Coordinates of C-alpha atoms and ligand atoms in Angstrom, one line a residue:
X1 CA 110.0 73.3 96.1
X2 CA 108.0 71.3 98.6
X3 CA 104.1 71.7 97.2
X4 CA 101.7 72.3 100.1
X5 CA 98.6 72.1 97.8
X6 CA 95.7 70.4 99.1
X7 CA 92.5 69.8 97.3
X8 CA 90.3 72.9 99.1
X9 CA 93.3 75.3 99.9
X10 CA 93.5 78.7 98.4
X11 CA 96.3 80.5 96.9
X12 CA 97.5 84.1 95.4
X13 CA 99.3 83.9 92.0
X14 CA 101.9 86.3 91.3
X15 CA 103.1 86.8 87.2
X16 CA 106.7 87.5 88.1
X17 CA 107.2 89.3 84.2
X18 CA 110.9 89.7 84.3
X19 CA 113.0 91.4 81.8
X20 CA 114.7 88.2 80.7
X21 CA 112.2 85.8 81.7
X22 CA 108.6 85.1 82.9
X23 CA 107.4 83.2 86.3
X24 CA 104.6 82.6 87.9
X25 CA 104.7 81.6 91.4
X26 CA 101.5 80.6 93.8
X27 CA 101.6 81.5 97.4
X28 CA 99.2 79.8 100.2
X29 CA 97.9 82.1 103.3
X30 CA 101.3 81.8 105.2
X31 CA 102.7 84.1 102.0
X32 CA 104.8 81.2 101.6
X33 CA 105.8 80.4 97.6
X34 CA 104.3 76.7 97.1
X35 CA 105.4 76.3 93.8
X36 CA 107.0 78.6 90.7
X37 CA 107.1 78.4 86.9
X38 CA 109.6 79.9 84.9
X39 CA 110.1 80.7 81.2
X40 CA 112.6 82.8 79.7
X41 CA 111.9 84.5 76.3
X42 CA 114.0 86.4 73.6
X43 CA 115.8 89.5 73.2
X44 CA 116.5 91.5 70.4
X45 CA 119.7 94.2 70.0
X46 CA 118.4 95.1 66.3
X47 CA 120.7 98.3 66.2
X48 CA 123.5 99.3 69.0
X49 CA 121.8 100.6 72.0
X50 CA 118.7 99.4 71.2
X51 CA 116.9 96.7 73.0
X52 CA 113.6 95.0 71.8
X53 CA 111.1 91.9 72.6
X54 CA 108.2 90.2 71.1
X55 CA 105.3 91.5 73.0
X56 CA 103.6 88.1 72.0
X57 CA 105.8 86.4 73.4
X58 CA 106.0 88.1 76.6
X59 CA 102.2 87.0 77.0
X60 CA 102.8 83.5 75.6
X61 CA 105.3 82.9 77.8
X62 CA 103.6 84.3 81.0
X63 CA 100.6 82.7 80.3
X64 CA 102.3 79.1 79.8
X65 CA 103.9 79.0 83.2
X66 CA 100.7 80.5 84.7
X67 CA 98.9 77.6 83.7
X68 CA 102.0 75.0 84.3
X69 CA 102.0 76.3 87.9
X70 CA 98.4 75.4 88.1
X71 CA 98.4 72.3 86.0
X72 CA 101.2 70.5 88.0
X73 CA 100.2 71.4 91.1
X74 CA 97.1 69.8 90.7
X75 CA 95.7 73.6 91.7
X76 CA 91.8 74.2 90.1
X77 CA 91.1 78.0 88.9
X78 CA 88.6 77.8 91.7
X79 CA 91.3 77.7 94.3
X80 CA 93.0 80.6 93.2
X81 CA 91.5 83.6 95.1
X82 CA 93.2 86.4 93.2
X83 CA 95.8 87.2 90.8
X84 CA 98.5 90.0 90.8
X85 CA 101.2 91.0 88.6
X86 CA 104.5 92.3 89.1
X87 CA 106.4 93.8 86.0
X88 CA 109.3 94.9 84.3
X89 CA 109.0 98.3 83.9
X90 CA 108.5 101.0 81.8
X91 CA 109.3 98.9 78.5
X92 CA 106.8 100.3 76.2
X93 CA 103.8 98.5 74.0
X94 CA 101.7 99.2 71.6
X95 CA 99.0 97.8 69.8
X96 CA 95.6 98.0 67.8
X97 CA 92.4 98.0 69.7
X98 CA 90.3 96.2 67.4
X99 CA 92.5 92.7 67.2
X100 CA 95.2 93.2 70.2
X101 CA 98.0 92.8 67.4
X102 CA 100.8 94.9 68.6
X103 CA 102.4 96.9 66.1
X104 CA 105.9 96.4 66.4
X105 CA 108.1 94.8 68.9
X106 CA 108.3 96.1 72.3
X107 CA 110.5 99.0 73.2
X108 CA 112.5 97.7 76.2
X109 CA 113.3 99.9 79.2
X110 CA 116.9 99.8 78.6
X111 CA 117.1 100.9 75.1
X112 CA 118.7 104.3 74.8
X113 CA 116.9 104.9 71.1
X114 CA 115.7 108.2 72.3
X115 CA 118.7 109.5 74.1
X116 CA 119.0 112.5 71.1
X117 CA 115.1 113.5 71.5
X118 CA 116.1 113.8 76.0
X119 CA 118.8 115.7 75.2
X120 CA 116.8 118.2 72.9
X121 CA 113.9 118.3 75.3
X122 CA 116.4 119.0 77.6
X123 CA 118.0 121.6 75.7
X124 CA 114.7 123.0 75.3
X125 CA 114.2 123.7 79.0
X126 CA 112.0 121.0 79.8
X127 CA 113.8 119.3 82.7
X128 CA 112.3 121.0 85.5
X129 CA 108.4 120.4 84.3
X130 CA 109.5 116.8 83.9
X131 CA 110.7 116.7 87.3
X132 CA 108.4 118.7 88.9
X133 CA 105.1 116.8 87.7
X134 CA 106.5 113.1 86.9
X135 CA 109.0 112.8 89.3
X136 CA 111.2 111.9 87.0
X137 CA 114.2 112.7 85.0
X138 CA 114.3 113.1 81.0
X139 CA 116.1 109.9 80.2
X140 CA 115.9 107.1 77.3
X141 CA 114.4 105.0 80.3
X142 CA 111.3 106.1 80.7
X143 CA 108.4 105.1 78.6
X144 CA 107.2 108.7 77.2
X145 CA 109.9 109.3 74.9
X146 CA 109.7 105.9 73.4
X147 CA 106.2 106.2 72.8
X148 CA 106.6 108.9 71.0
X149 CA 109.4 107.3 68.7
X150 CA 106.5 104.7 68.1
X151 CA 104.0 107.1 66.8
X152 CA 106.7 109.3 64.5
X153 CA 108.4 105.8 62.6
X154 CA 105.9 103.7 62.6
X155 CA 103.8 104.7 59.2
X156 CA 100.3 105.7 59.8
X157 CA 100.4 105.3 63.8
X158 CA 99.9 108.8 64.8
X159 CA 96.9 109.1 63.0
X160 CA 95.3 106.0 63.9
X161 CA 96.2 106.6 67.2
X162 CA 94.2 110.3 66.9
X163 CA 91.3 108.6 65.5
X164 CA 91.6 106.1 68.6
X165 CA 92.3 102.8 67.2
X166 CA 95.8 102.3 68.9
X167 CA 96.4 101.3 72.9
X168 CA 99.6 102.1 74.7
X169 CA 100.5 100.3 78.0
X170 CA 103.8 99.3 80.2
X171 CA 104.1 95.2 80.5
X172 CA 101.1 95.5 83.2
X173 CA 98.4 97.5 80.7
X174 CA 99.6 94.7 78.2
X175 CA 98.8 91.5 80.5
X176 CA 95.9 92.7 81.7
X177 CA 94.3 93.3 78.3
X178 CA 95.1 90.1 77.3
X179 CA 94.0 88.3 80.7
X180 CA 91.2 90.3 80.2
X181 CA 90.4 89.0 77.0
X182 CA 90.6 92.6 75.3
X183 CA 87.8 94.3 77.6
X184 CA 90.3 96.1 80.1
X185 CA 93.2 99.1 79.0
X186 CA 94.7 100.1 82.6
X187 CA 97.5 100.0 84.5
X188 CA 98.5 100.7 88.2
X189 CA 99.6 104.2 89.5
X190 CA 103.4 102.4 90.2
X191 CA 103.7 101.8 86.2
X192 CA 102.0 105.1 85.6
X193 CA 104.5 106.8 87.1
X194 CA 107.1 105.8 85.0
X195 CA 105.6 106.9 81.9
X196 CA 107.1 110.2 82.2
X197 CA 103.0 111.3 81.2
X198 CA 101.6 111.3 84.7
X199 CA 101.8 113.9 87.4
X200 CA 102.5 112.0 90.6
X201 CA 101.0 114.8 92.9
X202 CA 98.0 114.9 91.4
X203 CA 97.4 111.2 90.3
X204 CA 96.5 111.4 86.9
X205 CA 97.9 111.9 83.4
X206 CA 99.6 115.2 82.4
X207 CA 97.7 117.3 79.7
X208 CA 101.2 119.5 79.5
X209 CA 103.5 116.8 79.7
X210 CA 101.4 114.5 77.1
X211 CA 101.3 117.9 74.4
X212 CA 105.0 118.2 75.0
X213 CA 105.8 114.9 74.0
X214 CA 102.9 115.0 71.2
X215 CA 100.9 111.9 72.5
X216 CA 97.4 111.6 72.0
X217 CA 95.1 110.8 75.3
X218 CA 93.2 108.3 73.4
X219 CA 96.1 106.0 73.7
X220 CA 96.3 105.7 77.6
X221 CA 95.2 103.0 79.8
X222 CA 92.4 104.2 82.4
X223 CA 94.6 104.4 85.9
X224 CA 93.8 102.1 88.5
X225 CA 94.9 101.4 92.5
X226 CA 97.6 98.7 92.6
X227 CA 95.5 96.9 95.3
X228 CA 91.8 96.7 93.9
X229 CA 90.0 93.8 91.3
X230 CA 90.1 95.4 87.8
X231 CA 89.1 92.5 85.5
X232 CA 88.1 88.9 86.0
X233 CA 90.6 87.0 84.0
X234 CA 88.7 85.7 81.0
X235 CA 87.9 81.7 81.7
X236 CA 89.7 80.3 78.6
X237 CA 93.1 81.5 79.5
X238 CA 93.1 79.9 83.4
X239 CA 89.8 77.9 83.8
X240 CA 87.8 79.9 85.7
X241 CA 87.4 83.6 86.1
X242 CA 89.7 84.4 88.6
X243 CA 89.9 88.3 90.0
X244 CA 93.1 90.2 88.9
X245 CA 93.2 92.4 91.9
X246 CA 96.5 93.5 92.2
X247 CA 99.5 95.1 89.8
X248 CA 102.6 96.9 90.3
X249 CA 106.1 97.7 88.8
X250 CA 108.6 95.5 89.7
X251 CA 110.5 96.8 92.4
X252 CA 107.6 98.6 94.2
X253 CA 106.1 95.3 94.3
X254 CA 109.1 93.6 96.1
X255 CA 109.0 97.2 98.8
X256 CA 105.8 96.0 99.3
X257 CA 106.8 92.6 99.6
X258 CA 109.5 93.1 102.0
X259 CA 106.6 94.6 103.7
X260 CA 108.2 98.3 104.0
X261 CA 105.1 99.9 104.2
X262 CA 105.6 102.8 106.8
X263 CA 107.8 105.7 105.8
X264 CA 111.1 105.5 107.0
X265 CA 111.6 102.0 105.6
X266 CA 113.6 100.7 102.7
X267 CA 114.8 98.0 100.5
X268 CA 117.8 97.2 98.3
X269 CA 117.6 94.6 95.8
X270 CA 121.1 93.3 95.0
X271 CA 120.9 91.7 91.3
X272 CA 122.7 93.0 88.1
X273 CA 122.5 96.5 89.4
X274 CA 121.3 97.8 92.9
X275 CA 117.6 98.6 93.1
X276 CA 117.0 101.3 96.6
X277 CA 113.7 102.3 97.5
X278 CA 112.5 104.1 100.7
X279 CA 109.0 105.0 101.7
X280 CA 108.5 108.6 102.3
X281 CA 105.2 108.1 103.0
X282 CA 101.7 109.8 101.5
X283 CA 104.0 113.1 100.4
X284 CA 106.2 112.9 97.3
X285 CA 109.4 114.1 98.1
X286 CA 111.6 116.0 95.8
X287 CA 115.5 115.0 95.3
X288 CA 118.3 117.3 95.8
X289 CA 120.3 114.5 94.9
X290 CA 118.7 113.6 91.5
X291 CA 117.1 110.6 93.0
X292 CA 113.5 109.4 91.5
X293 CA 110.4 110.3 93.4
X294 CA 108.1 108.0 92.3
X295 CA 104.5 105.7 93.4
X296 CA 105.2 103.3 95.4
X297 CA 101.4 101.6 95.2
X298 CA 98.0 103.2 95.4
X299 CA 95.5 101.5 97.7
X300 CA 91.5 102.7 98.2
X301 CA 93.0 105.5 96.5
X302 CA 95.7 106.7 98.7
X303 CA 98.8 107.1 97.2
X304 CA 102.3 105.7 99.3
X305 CA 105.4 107.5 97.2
X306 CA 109.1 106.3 97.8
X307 CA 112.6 108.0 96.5
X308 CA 114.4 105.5 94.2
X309 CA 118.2 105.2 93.7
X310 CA 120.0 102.6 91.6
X311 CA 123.5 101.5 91.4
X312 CA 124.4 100.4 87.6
X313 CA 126.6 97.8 88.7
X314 CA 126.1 95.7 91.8
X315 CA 126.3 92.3 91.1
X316 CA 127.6 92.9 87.9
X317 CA 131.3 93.7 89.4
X318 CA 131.5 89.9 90.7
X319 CA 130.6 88.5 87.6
X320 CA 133.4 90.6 85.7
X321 CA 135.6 89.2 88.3
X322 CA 134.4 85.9 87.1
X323 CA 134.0 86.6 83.0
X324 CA 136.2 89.7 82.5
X325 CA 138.9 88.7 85.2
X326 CA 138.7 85.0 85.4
X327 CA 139.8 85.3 88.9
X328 CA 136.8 83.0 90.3
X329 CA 134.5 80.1 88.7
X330 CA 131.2 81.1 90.4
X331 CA 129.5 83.9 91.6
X332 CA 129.3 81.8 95.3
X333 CA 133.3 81.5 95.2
X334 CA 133.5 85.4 95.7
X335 CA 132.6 85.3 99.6
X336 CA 135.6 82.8 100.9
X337 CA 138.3 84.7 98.6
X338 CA 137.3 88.1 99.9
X339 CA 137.2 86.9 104.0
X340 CA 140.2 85.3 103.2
X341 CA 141.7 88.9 104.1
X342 CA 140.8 90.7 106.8
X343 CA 140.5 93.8 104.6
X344 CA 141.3 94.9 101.3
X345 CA 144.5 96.7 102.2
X346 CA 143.5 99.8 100.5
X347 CA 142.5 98.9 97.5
X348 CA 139.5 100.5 96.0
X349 CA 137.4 99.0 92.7
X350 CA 135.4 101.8 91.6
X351 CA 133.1 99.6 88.9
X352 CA 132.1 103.0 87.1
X353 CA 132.3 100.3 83.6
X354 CA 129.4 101.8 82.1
X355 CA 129.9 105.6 84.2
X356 CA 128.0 106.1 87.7
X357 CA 124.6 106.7 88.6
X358 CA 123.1 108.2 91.8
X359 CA 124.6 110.4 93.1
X360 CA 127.3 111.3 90.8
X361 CA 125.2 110.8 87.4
X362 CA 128.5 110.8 85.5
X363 CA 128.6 108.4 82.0
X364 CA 131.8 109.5 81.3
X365 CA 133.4 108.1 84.4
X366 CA 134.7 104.9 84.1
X367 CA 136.0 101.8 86.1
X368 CA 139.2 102.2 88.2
X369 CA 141.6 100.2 90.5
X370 CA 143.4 102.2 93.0
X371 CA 145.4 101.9 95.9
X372 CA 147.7 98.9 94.4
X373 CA 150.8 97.8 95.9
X374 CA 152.8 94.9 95.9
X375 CA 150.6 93.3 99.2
X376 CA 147.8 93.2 96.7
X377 CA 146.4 90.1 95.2
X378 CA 143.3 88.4 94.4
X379 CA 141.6 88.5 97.8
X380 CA 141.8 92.1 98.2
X381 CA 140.6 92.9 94.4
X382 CA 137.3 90.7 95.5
X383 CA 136.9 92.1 98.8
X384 CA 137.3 95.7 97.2
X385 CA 134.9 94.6 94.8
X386 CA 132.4 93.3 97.3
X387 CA 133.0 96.3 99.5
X388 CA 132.5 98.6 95.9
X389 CA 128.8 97.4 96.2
X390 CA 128.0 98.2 99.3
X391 CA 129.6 101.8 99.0
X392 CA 127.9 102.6 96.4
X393 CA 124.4 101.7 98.3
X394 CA 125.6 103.4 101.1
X395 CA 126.1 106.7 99.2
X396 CA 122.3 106.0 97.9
X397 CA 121.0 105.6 100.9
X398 CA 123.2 108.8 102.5
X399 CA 121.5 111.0 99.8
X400 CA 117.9 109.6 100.5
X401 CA 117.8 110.0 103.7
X402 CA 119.3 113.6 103.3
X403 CA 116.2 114.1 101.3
X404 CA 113.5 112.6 103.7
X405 CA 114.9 114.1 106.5
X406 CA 114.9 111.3 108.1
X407 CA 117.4 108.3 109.2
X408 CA 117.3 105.0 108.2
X409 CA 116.6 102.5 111.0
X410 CA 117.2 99.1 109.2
X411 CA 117.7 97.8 105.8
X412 CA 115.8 94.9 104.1
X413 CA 117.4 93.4 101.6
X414 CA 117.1 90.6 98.5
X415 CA 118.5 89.6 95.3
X416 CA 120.9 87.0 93.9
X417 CA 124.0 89.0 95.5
X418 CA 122.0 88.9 99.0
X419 CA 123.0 86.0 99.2
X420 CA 126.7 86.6 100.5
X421 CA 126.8 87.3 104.2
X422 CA 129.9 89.0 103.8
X423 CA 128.8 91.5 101.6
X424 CA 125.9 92.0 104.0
X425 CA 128.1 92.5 106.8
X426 CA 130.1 95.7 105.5
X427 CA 126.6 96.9 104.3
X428 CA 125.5 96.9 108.2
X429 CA 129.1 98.4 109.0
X430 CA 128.9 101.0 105.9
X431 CA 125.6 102.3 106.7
X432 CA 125.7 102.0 111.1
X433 CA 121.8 100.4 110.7
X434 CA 121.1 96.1 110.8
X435 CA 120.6 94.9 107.5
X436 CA 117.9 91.8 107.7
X437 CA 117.6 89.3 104.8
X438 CA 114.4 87.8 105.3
X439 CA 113.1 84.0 105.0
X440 CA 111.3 84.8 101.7
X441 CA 113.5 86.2 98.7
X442 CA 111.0 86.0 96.2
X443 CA 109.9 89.5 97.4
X444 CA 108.8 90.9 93.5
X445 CA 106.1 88.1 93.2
X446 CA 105.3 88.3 97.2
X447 CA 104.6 92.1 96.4
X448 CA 102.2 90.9 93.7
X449 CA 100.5 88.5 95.4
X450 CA 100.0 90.8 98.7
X451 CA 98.3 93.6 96.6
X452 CA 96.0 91.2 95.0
X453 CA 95.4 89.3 98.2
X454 CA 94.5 92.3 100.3
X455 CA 92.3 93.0 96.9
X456 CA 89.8 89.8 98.0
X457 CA 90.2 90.2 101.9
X458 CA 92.5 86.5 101.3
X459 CA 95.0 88.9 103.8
X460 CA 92.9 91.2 106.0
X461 CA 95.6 94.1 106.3
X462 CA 99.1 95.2 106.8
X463 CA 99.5 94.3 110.3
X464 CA 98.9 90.8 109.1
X465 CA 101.5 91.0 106.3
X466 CA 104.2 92.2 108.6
X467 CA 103.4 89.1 110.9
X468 CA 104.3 87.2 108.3
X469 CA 107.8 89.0 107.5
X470 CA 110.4 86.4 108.6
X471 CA 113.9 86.9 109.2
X472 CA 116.2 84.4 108.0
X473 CA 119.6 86.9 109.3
X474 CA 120.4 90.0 110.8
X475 CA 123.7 91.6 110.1
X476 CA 124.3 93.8 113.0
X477 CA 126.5 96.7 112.7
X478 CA 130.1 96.5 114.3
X479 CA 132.0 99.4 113.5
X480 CA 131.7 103.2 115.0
X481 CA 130.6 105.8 113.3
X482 CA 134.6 107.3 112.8
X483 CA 135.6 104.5 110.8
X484 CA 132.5 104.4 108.7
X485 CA 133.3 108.3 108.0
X486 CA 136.9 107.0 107.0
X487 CA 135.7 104.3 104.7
X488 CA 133.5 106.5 102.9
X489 CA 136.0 109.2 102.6
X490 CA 138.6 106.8 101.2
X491 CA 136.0 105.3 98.7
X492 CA 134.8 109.1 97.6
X493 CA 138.8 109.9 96.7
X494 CA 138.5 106.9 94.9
X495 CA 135.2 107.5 93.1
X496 CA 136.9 111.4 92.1
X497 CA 139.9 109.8 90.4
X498 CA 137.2 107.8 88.2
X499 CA 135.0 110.8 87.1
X500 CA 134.7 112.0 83.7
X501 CA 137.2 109.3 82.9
X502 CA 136.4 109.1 79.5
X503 CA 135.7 112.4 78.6
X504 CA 139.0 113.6 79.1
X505 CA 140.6 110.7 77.0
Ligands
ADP1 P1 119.0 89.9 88.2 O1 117.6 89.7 88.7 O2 119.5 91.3 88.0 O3 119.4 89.1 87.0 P2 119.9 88.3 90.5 O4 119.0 88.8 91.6 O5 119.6 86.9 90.0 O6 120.0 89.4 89.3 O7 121.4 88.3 91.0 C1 122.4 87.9 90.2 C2 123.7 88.8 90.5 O8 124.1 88.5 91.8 C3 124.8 88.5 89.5 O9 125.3 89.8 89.1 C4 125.8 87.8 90.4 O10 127.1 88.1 90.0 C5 125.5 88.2 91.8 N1 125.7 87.1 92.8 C6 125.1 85.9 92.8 N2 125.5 85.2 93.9 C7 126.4 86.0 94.5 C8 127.2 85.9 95.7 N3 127.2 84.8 96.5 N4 128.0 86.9 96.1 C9 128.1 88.0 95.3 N5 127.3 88.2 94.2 C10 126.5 87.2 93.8

């Protein structure tokens, strides 16, 4: 990456911390990345279905390419105007006031540790209250359930934590205390709202929902607007005592980065899995298709809520074709062997591997093929495959907009798997709306770096961050609206053969 930096220019840095590794990335005025830092870090699978990581060294590692970022740039402290971080969310820390020492390893979002203590709060009737108040669903995911596993095995924590020597915060709460050198516990309304502990309606924490789960208030970080200068980053770690104005869960950050910031808009991140968010605006809006209702970001203390659907495996499909199936080398090589066909002659690849999420929320369906015959080969499976990802976004979408009430008018999208025009394409055909791929895919740390530059004044408004929104491709949508019906009733006959799969065996 081409570095811009000049001696009296300022810049926004964005912590990028990832699940699997940390950046840091500096944008100039223009929002345009001028140069990026990366480090990835360890994981732990201690037991089966548990997944852990060193808290240290999720701060270590952030703060080294922080200051690489700076340091080979040639960037002083004093050019930095503001700071903002974008996390991974809901993975689950906790640690003693008096020395910041956590006290075990973090707890990371996708550990399923707690799945037996969702199910009994389930059992117990406690669904809708969940729902209702957190937006949220009672799953292993969320933070509130693994906090409480903290404070009933670790020896001694629950008490300390009553006598309120013990902090709890999300990756955001954790960085910030440290940046902060110890004098600052809070976190954003985005990674508040996926504690399971906070009532989205009403902005703050739950007294019902925190007695339910047995969690003592003393542990909570003080809740803060994502856009607004909550510490001054303490001068050892940086050089200078730069503002940390801006934080945000991961994929609200890249919504706001993609700049879909009036209601009606959306976003779908195509990594791993698929990542959809739409803006419904300054109303939270209940699911009737078990979608999330969460905070988008909280700025001068108004709240902007979004509905949240993700697909388990997007991206994921074409690398099975590549590790499981050994039917291509790269990722890239996916695109020419799938537009090699003209369609996928009726095959359908249902990638329910690991069961289906929204809006089928079905763990016991698993993966299928269908609609073989002997015109079938290895361009069809991959186009079936590409197609599988955007059918499964497309049912996503279908069910939020069913539950805002409103259509979609375009689709912004991002991710590694973004990157294939063809898969683009049939997402514009699929849904009947463009799908637009802008200039900047670094959208998570963009996010970051917008709420913390809006923060300072270094960006005056919105208006000026949807100036700077560049396209880089429109996919226009060339089908009518029949044969989208068609496709989506072949792939739901597909998707019904797949269902409960494994249940039955
Ligand atoms: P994550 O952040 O979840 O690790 P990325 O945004 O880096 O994911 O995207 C990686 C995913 O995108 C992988 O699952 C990979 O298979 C898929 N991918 C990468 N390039 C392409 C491509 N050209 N076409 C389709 N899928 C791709």
């Amino acid at each position: 990456m081409q570095t811009t930096a000049g001696s009296g220019q300022q810049y926004v840095l964005a912590l990028d911390q990832g699940t699997t590794s940390s950046r840091a990335i500096l944008f100039d005025r223009r929002g345009q990345p001028v140069a990026i830092r990366q480090q990835p870090f360890a994981q732990s699978f201690p037991q089966p279905g548990w997944v852990e990581q060193d808290a240290g060294e999720i701060w270590t590692s952030q703060l080294a390419v922080a200051r690489a970022v700076l340091r080979e740039h040639g960037i002083a402290a004093g050019q930095v105007a503001a700071l903002g971080i974008a996390n991974q969310r809901e993975t689950t820390i906790l640690w003693e006031r008096a020395t910041g020492e956590p006290l075990a390893p973090a707890i990371v979002w996708q550990d399923r540790r707690t799945a037996a203590q969702c199910a009994a709060l389930s059992a117990a009737g406690h669904d809708a209250l969940f729902e209702q108040r957190s937006g949220l669903r009672l799953d292993p995911y969320f933070s509130g359930t693994k906090l409480a596993w903290l404070l009933e095995h670790l020896p001694g924590a629950r008490r300390r934590a009553e006598r309120g020597e013990l902090a709890f915060g999300t990756v955001d709460s954790w960085l910030a205390w440290q940046l902060s050198g110890g004098r600052e516990h809070v976190t954003d309304a985005s990674n508040a709202a996926r504690t399971l502990l906070f009532d989205i309606h009403r902005g703050c924490w739950d007294e019902e929902l925190l007695a339910v789960l047995d969690i003592p208030p003393t542990l909570l970080p003080r809740v803060v607007d994502s856009s607004g200068v909550v510490a001054r980053i303490d001068a050892s770690w940086l050089g200078g005592d730069i503002p940390l104005a801006g934080i945000a869960g991961d994929q609200q950050a890249a919504t706001f980065g993609q700049v879909c910031l009036a209601p009606g808009m959306a976003k779908n991140t195509y990594g791993t899995g698929c990542f959809l968010l739409l803006n419904v605006g300054q109303q939270a809006q209940a699911s009737r298709h078990r979608l999330l209702s969460t905070v988008g970001w909280r700025r001068g203390g108004a709240t902007t809520y979004l509905l949240e659907g993700s697909v388990f495996m997007g991206g994921a499909v074409i690398q099975w074709l590549r590790d499981g199936l050994g039917m291509i080398a790269s990722a890239a090589e996916v695109e020419a062997l799938a537009a090699s066909v003209a369609d996928s002659g009726g095959v359908y690849l249902v990638p329910a591997h690991t069961g289906l999420g929204a809006p089928y929320w079905d763990p016991q369906a698993r993966g299928a093929l269908l609609g073989l015959t002997r015109g079938s080969g290895r361009a069809e499976i991959a186009r079936a495959a590409l197609e599988a990802i955007a059918f499964q976004s497309a049912e996503v979408l279908q069910a939020m907009q069913q539950d805002a009430g409103q259509p979609l008018a375009e689709l912004r999208v991002d991710g590694g798997a973004a990157a294939n025009d063809l898969l683009l394409q049939c997402q514009a055909d699929l849904l009947g709306v463009p799908v637009l791929r802008p200039q900047v895919t670094e959208t998570t740390a963009l996010g970051a770096a917008y709420l913390a530059g809006l923060a300072v004044g270094f960006w005056q408004d919105e208006a000026e961050l949807a100036a700077q929104w560049q396209i880089d491709r429109r996919f226009e949508p060339s089908r009518s609206a029949d044969w989208r019906q068609a496709q989506l009733a072949g792939w739901r006959r597909a998707v019904q053969r797949s269902l409960r799969w494994a249940e039955d065996a």
